[in-house]
Coordinates of C-alpha atoms and ligand atoms in Angstrom, one line a residue:
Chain A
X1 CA 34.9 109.1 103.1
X2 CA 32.3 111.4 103.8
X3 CA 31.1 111.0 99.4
X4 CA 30.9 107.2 99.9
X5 CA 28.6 107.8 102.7
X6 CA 26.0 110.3 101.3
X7 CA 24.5 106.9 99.6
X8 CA 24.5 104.7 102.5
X9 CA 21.0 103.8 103.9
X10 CA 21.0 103.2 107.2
X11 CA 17.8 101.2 107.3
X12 CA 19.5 98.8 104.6
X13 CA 22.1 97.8 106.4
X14 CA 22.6 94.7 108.7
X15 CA 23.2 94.9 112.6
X16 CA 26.7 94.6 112.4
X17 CA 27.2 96.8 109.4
X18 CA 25.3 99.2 110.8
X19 CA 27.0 99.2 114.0
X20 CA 30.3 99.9 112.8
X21 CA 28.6 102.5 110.7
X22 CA 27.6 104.2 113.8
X23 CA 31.2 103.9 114.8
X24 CA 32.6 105.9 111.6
X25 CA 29.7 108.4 112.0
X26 CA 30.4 109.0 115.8
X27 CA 33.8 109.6 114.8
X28 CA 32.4 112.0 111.9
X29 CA 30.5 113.4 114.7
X30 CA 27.5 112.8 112.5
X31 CA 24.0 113.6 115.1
X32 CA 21.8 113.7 113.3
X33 CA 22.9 109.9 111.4
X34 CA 23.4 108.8 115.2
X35 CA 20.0 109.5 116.0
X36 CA 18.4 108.1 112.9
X37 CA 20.8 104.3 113.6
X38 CA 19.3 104.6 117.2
X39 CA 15.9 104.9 116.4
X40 CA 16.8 101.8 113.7
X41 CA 18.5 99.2 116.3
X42 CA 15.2 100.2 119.1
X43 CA 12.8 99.4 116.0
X44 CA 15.2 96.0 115.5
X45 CA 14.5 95.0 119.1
X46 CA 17.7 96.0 120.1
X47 CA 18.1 96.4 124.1
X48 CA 19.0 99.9 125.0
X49 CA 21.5 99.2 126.6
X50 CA 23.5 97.2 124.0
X51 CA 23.1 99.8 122.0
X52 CA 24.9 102.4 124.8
X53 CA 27.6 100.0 124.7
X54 CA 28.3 98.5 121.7
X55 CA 27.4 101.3 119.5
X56 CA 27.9 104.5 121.2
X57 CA 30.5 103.7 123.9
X58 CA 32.8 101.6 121.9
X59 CA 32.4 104.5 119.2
X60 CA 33.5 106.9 121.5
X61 CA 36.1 105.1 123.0
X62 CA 37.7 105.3 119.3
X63 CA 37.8 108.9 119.3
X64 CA 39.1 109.0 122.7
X65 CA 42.1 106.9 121.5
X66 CA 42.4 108.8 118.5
X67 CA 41.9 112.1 120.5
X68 CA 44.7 110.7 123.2
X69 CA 47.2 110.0 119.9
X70 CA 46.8 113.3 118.6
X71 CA 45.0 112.2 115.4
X72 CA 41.4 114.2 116.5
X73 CA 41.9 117.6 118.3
X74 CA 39.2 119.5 120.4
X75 CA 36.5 120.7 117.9
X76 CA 36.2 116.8 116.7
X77 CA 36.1 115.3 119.9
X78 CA 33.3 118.3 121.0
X79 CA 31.3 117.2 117.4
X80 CA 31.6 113.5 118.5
X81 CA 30.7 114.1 122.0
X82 CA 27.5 115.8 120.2
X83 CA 26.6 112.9 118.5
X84 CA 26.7 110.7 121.1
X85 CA 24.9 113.3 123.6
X86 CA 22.0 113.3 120.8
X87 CA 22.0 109.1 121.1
X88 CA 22.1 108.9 124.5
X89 CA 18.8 111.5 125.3
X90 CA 16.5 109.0 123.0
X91 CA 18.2 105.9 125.0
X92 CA 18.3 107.3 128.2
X93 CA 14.2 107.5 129.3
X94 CA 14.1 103.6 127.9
X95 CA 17.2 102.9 130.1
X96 CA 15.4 103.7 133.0
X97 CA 12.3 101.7 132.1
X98 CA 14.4 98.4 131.2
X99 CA 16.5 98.9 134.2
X100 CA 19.8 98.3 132.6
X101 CA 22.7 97.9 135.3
X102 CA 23.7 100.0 138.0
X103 CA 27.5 100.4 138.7
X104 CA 27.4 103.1 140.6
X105 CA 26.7 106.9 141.3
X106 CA 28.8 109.9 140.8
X107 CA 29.2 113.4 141.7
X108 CA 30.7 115.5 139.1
X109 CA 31.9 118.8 138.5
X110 CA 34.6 122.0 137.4
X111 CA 36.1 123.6 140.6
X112 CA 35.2 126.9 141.5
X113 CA 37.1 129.8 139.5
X114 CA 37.5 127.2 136.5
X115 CA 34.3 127.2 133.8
X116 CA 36.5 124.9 131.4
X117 CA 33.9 121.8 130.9
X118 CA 34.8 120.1 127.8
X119 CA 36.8 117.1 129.3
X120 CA 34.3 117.1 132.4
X121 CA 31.2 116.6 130.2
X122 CA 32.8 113.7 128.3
X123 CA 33.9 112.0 131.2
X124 CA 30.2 112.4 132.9
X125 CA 29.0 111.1 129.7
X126 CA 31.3 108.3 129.4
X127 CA 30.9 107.3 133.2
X128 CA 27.0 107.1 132.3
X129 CA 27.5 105.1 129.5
X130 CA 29.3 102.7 131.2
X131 CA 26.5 102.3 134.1
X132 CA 27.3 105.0 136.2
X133 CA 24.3 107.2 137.5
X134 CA 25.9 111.0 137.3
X135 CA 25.2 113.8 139.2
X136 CA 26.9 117.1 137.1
X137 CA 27.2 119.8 139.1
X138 CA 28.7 121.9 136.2
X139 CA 30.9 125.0 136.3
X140 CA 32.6 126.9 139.3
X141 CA 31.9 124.8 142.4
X142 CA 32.8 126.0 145.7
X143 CA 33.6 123.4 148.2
X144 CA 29.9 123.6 149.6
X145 CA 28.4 122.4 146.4
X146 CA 30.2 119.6 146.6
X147 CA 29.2 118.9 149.7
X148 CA 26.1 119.7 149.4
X149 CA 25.5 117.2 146.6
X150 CA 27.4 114.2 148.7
X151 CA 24.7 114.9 151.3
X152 CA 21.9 114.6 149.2
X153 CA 23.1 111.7 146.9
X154 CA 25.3 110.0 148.2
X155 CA 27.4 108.7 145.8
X156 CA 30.4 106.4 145.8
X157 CA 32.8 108.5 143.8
X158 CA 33.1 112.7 143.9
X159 CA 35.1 113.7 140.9
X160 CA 36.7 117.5 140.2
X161 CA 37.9 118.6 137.1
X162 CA 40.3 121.8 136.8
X163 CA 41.7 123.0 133.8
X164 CA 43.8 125.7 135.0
X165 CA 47.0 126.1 137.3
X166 CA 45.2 128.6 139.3
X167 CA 42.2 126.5 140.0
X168 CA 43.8 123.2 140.5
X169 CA 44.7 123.7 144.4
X170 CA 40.8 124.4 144.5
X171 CA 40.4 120.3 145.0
X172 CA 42.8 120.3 148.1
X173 CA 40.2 122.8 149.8
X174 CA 37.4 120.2 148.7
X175 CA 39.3 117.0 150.5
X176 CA 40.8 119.2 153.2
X177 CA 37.1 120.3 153.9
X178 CA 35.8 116.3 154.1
X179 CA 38.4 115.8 156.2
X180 CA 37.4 118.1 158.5
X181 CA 34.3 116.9 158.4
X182 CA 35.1 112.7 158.5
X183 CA 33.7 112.4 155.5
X184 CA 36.6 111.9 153.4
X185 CA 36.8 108.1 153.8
X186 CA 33.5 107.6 153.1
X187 CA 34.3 108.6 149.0
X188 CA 36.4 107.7 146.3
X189 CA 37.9 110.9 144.9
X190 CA 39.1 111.0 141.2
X191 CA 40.3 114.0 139.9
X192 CA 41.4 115.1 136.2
X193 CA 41.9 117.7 133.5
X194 CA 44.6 118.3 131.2
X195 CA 47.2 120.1 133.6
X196 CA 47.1 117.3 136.1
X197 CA 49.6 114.8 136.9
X198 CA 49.7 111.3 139.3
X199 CA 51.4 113.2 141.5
X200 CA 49.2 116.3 142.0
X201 CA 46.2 113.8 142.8
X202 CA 48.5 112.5 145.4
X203 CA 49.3 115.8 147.2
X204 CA 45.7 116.5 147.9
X205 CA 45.0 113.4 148.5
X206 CA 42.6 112.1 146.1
X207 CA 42.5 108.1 145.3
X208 CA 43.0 108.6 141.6
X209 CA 43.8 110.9 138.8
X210 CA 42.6 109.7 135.2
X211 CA 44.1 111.3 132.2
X212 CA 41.1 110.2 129.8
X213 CA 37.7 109.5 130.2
X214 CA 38.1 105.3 129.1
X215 CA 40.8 105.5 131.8
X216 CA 38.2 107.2 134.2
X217 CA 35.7 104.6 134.2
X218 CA 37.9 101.8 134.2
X219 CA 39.6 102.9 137.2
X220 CA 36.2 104.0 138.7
X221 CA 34.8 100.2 138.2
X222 CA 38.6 98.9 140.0
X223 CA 38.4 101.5 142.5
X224 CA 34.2 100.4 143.2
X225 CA 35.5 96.7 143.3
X226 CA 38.1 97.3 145.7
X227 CA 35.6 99.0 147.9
X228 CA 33.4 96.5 148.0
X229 CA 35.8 93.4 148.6
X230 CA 37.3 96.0 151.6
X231 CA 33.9 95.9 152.9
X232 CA 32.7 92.3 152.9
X233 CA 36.1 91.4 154.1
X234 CA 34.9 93.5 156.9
X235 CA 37.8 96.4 156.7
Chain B
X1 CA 80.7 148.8 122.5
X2 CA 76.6 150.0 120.8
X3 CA 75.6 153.0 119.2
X4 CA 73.6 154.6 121.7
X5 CA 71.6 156.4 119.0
X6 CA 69.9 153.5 117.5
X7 CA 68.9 150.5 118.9
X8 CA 72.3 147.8 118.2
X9 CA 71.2 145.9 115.7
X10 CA 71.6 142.7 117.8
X11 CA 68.8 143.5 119.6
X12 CA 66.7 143.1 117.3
X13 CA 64.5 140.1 118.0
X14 CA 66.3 136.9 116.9
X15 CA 64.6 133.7 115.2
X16 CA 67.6 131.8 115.0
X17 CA 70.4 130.6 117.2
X18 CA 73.6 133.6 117.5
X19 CA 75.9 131.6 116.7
X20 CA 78.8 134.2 116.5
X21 CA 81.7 134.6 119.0
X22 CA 80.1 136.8 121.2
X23 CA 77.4 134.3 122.1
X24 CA 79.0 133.3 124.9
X25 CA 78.8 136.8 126.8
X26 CA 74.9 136.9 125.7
X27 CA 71.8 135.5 127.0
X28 CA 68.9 133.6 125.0
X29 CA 65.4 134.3 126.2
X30 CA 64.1 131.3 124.8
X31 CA 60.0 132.5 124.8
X32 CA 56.4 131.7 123.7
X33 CA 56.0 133.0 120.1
X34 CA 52.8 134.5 121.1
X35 CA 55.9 136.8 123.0
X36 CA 58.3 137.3 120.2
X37 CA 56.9 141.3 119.0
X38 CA 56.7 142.2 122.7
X39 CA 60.3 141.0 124.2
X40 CA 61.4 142.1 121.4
X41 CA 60.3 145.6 121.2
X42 CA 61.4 145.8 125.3
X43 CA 65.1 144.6 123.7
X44 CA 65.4 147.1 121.2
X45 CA 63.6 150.2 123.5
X46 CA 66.1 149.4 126.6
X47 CA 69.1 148.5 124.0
X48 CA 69.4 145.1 125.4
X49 CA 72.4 144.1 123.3
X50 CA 73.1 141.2 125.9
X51 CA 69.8 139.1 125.0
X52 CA 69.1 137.4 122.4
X53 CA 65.8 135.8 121.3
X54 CA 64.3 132.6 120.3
X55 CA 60.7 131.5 119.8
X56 CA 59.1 128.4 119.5
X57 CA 55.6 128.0 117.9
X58 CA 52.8 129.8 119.6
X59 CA 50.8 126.9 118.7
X60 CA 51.8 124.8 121.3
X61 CA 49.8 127.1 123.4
X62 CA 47.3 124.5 122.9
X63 CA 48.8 121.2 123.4
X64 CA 50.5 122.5 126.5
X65 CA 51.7 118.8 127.6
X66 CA 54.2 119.3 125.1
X67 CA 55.9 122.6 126.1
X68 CA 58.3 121.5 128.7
X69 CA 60.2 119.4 126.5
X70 CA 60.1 121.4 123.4
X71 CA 61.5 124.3 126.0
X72 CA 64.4 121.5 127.2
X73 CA 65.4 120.8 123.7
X74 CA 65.6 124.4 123.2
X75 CA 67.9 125.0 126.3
X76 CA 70.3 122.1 125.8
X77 CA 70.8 123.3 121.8
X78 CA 71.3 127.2 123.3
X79 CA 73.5 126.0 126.1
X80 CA 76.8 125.9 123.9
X81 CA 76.4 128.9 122.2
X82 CA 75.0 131.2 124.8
X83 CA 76.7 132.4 128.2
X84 CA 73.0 132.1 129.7
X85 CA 69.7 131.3 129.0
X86 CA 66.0 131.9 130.5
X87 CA 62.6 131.0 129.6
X88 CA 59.9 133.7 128.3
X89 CA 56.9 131.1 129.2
X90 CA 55.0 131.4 132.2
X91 CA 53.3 128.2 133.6
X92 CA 51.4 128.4 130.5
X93 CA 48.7 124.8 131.7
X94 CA 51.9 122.4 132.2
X95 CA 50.8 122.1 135.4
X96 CA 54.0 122.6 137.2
X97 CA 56.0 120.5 134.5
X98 CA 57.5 123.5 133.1
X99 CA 59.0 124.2 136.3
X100 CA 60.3 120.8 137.0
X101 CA 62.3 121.0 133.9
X102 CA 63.4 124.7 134.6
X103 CA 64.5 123.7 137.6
X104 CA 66.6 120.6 136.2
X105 CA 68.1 122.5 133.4
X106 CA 68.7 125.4 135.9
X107 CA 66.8 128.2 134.2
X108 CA 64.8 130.7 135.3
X109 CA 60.8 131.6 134.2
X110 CA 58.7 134.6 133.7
X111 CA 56.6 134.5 137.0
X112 CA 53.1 133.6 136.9
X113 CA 50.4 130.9 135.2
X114 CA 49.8 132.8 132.1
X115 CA 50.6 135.2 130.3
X116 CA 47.2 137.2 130.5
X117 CA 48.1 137.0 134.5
X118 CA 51.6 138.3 134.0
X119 CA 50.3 141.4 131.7
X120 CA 47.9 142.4 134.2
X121 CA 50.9 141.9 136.9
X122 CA 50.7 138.6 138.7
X123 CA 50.3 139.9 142.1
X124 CA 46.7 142.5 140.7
X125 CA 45.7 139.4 138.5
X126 CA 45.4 137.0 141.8
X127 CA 43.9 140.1 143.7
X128 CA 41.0 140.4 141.2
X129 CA 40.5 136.3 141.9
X130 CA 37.2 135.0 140.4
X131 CA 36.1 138.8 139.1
X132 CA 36.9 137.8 135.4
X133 CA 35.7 134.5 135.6
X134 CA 33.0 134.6 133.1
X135 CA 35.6 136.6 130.6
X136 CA 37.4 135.5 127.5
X137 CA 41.2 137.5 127.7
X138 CA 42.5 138.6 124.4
X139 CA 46.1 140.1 123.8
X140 CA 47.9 142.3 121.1
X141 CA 48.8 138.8 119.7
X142 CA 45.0 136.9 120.4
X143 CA 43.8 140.0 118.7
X144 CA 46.2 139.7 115.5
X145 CA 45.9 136.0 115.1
X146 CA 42.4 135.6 116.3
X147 CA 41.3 134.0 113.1
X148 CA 44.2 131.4 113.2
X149 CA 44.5 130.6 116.8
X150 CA 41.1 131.3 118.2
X151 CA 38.8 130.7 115.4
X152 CA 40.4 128.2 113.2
X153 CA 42.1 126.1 116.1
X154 CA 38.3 125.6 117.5
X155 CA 37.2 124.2 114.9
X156 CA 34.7 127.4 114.7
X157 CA 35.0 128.1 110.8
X158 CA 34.1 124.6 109.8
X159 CA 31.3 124.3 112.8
X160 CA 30.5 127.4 113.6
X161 CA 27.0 126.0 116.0
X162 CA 30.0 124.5 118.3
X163 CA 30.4 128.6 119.5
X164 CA 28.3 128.1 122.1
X165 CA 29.5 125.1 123.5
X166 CA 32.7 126.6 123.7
X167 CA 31.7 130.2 124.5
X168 CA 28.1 129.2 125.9
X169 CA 29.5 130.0 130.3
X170 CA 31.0 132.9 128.8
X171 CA 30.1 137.0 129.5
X172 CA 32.4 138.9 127.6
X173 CA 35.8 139.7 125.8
X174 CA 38.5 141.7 127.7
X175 CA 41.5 143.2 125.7
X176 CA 44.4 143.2 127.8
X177 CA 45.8 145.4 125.2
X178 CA 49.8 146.0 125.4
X179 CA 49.7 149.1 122.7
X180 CA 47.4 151.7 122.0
X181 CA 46.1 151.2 118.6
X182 CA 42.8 152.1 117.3
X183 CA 43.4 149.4 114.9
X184 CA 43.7 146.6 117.1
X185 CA 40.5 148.1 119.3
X186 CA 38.2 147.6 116.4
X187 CA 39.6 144.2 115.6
X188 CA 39.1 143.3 119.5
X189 CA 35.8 144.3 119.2
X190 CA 34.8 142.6 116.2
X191 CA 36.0 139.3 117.7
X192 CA 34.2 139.8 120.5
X193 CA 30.7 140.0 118.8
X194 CA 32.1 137.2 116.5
X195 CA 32.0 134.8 119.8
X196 CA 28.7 136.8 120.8
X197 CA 30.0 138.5 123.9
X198 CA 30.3 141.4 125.2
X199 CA 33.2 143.7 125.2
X200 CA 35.7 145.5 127.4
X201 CA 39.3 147.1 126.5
X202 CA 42.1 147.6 129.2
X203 CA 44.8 149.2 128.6
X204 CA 47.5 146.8 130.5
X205 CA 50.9 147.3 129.1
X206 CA 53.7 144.6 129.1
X207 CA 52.8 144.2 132.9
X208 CA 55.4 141.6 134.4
X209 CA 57.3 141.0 131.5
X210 CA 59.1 144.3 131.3
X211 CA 60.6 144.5 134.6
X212 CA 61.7 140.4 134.0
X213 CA 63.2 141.3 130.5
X214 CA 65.2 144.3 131.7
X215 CA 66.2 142.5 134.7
X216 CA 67.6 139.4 133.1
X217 CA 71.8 139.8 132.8
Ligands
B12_1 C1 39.1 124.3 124.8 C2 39.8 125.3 125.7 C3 39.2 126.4 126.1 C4 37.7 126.7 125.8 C5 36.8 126.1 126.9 C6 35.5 125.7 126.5 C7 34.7 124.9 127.5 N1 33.5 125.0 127.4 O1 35.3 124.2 128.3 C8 37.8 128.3 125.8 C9 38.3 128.7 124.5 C10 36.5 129.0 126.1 C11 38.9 128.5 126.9 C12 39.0 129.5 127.7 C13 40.0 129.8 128.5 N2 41.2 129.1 128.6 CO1 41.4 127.3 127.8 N3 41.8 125.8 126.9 C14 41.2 125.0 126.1 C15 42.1 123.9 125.6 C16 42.6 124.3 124.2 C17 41.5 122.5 125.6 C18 40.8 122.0 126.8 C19 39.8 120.9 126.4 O2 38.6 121.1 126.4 N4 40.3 119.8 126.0 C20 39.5 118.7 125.5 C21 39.1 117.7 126.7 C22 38.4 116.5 126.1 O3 40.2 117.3 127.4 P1 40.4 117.6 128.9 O4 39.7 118.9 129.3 O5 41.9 117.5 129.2 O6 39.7 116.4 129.6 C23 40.1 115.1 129.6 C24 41.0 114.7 130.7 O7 41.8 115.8 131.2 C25 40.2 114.0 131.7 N5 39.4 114.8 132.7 C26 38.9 116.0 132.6 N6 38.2 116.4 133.7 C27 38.2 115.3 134.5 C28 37.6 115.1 135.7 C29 37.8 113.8 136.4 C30 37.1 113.6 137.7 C31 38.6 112.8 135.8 C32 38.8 111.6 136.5 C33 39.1 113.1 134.5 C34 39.0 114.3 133.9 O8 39.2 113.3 130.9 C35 38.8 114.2 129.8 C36 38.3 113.5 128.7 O9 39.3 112.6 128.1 C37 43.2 123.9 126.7 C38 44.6 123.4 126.3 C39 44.7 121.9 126.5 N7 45.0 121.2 125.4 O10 44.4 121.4 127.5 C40 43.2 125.4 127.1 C41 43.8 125.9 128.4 C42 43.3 124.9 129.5 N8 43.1 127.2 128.6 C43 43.8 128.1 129.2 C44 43.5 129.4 129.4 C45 44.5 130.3 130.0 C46 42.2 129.8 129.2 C47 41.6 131.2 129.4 C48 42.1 132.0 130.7 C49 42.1 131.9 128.1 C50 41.6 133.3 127.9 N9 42.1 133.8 126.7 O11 40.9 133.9 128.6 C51 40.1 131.0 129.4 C52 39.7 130.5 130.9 C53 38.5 131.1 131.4 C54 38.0 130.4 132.7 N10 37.8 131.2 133.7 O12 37.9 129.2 132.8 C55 45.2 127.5 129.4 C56 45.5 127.3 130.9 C57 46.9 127.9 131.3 C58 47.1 127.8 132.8 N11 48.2 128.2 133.3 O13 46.3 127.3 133.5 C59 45.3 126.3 128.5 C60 46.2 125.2 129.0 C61 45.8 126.8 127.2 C62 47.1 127.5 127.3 N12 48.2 126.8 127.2 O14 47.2 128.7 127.5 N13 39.7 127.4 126.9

């Protein structure tokens, strides 16, 4: 495939085509191609944030179900996720300015012992491109961080990712510690990473663990919904 | 009854099921390939004629979701042929699944999350708590197939600029190394400066997994 589309011209092709070209070069993990059909579709007058959606987010949602079925593995997925990192620094300044919708804000971040970040960065990413504002707090976060960064942005959702056994309690500590402080009911906590089951988010009592990143911000938007039906209903 | 001169020759490390009558007085140590050299070497120093050995692929090391049923089929196929049977896996990123179907199909585990925590002995590898954090473990085994499973599996000899997104939170390499082999050192090393980190050896041993082999009846 990759022959056929040394001779495509990006300019040269019509919104639609060119859309589902971005799809097949996201999957390809093709940046710099991303970043060239970006600039195209802003030249065209496309809205930034069609262009999050439509092209980048859909695109990525195809490798996630591909990555999910065992048909990409980790190096694709990370060359994808590069591509659509690249697409979403030109669209992000311009989403600001044409203040595309808000969903929500959320705190992010690996628990503290655990510096995997693959999974965590995707799901940030995917979470921003479907609206969310998202505060990353990256690698090795002790409870206070977290904390901390509830404090000062007060998000809806705190997420935790863990990719190990031994740093997988870690997110008890976290909810243990916001209950101690009252604060647990205040957030929606959603936790993931591979080693993590329905159960384990259960037993430290977090509202929801998400297995993907497409299953992330879909229960994210239910979870947000829920919340805000709870409190106009007055509960 | 074994020579005692020369390791018996059924404990040499076994990659297929013993199907002979004898089976039934022996136990299958059903383990991580990434294990096979090691348990095997443990078999044929103590003259473990009683255990036998089976691997499955070491590449499942990174699509850990599907070790605890590959390890079921394995103990349901042994269970006829074998008198006992125990798993050479440690938790190994299942999350707690491996357990749940040890403990359903009545087996018994090697101790401990990995095995780079069960080589440096669970109980000094939980001690040492976040100290190697920032380190990348390597093993007699990582060290051997470092091309294969570290290099190829990430992707890092087609993409090689993706190093750093992998690698880019890391300091350095340790070797947990199991043998003593100059060899293996330099190799260690060289993978090390291949990932662009720095480099320690330490000289661990079989940690754990001695003590669990010999002990197994
Ligand atoms: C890539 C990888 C690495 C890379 C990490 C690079 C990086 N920057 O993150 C490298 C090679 C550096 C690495 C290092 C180590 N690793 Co590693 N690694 C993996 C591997 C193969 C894939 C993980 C991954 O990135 N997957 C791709 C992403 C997209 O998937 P994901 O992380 O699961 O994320 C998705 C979901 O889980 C979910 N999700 C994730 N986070 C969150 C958060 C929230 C809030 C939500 C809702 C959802 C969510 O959505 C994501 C997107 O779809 C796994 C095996 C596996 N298949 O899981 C082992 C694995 C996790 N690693 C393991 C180990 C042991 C280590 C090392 C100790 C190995 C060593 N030799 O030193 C070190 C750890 C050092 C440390 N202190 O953290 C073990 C863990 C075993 C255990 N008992 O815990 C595993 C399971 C491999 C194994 N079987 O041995 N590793």
């Amino acid at each position: 495939m990759a022959d056929e589309d040394d001779d495509v011209v990006l300019s040269e092709l019509d919104d639609a085509e060119l859309v589902q070209q971005m799809h097949d070069d996201l999957y390809d993990g093709l940046k710099e191609e991303i970043e060239e059909a970006v600039n195209i579709l802003l030249e065209r007058g496309w809205a930034p944030y069609d262009i999050l959606t439509q092209a980048l987010v859909e695109g990525m949602r195809i490798v996630g179900i591909d990555f999910r079925d065992g048909i990409l593995f980790v190096p694709e997925v990370l060359l994808s996720a590069n591509a659509m990192k690249a697409g979403m620094f030109i669209l992000r300044p311009l989403l600001v300015e044409t203040g595309a919708p808000k969903v929500g804000k959320m705190v992010i971040g690996t628990v503290k012992g655990d510096i995997h970040d693959i999974g965590k960065n995707l799901v940030g990413m995917m979470m921003e491109g479907a609206g969310f504002e998202v505060i990353d707090l990256g690698i090795n976060n002790p409870v206070e961080n977290y904390l901390d960064a509830l404090e000062e942005h007060k998000p809806e959702i705190l997420g935790m990712s863990a990719l190990l056994t031994t740093t997988m309690p870690y997110m008890k500590v976290v909810v243990d510690t916001m209950k101690e402080k009252g604060i647990r009911d205040d957030y929606i906590v959603m936790v993931g990473g591979a080693p993590l089951n329905e159960e384990f988010a259960e037993a430290v009592g977090a509202d929801a663990y998400c297995r993907d990143a497409a299953v992330t911000v879909e229960t994210a938007k239910e979870l947000i919904a829920r919340r805000h039906n709870q409190l106009s209903s007055g509960n | 009854m074994a020579d005692t001169t020369r390791p018996p020759r059924s404990a040499r490390p076994r990659c297929g099921p013993d199907l002979s009558e004898q089976a039934q007085d022996r136990t299958l140590i059903i383990a991580c390939g990434a294990l096979a050299r090691e348990i095997g070497s443990i078999i044929g120093r103590n003259g473990l004629s009683h255990l036998a050995l089976r691997c499955l692929p070491a590449t499942l090391h990174n699509t850990p979701e599907k070790i605890p049923e590959a390890v079921r089929e394995a103990v349901r196929a042994a269970r006829g042929n074998y008198g006992r049977v125990v798993v050479g896996y440690a938790d190994c990123g299942t999350g707690g699944l491996l357990d749940k179907v040890c403990a359903e199909e009545g087996v018994e585990r090697i101790p401990g999350p990995h095995c780079y925590a069960f080589y440096s002995g669970n109980r000094a590898f939980e001690a040492a708590g976040d100290d190697d954090m920032t380190s990348f473990y390597l093993t007699d085994f990582l060290v051997r197939q470092f091309d294969t499973l570290v290099i190829r599996s990430l992707g890092l000899d087609r993409h090689p600029e993706l190093r750093d997104m992998y690698f880019g939170n890391y300091e350095k390499v340790i070797y947990l190394a199991q043998t003593q082999s100059a060899e293996l050192d330099r190799a260690a090393e060289l993978a090390a400066e291949k990932l662009g980190l720095a480099y320690e050896r330490r000289q661990v041993g079989l940690g754990d997994l001695e003590q669990f082999i010999t002990e197994v009846n």
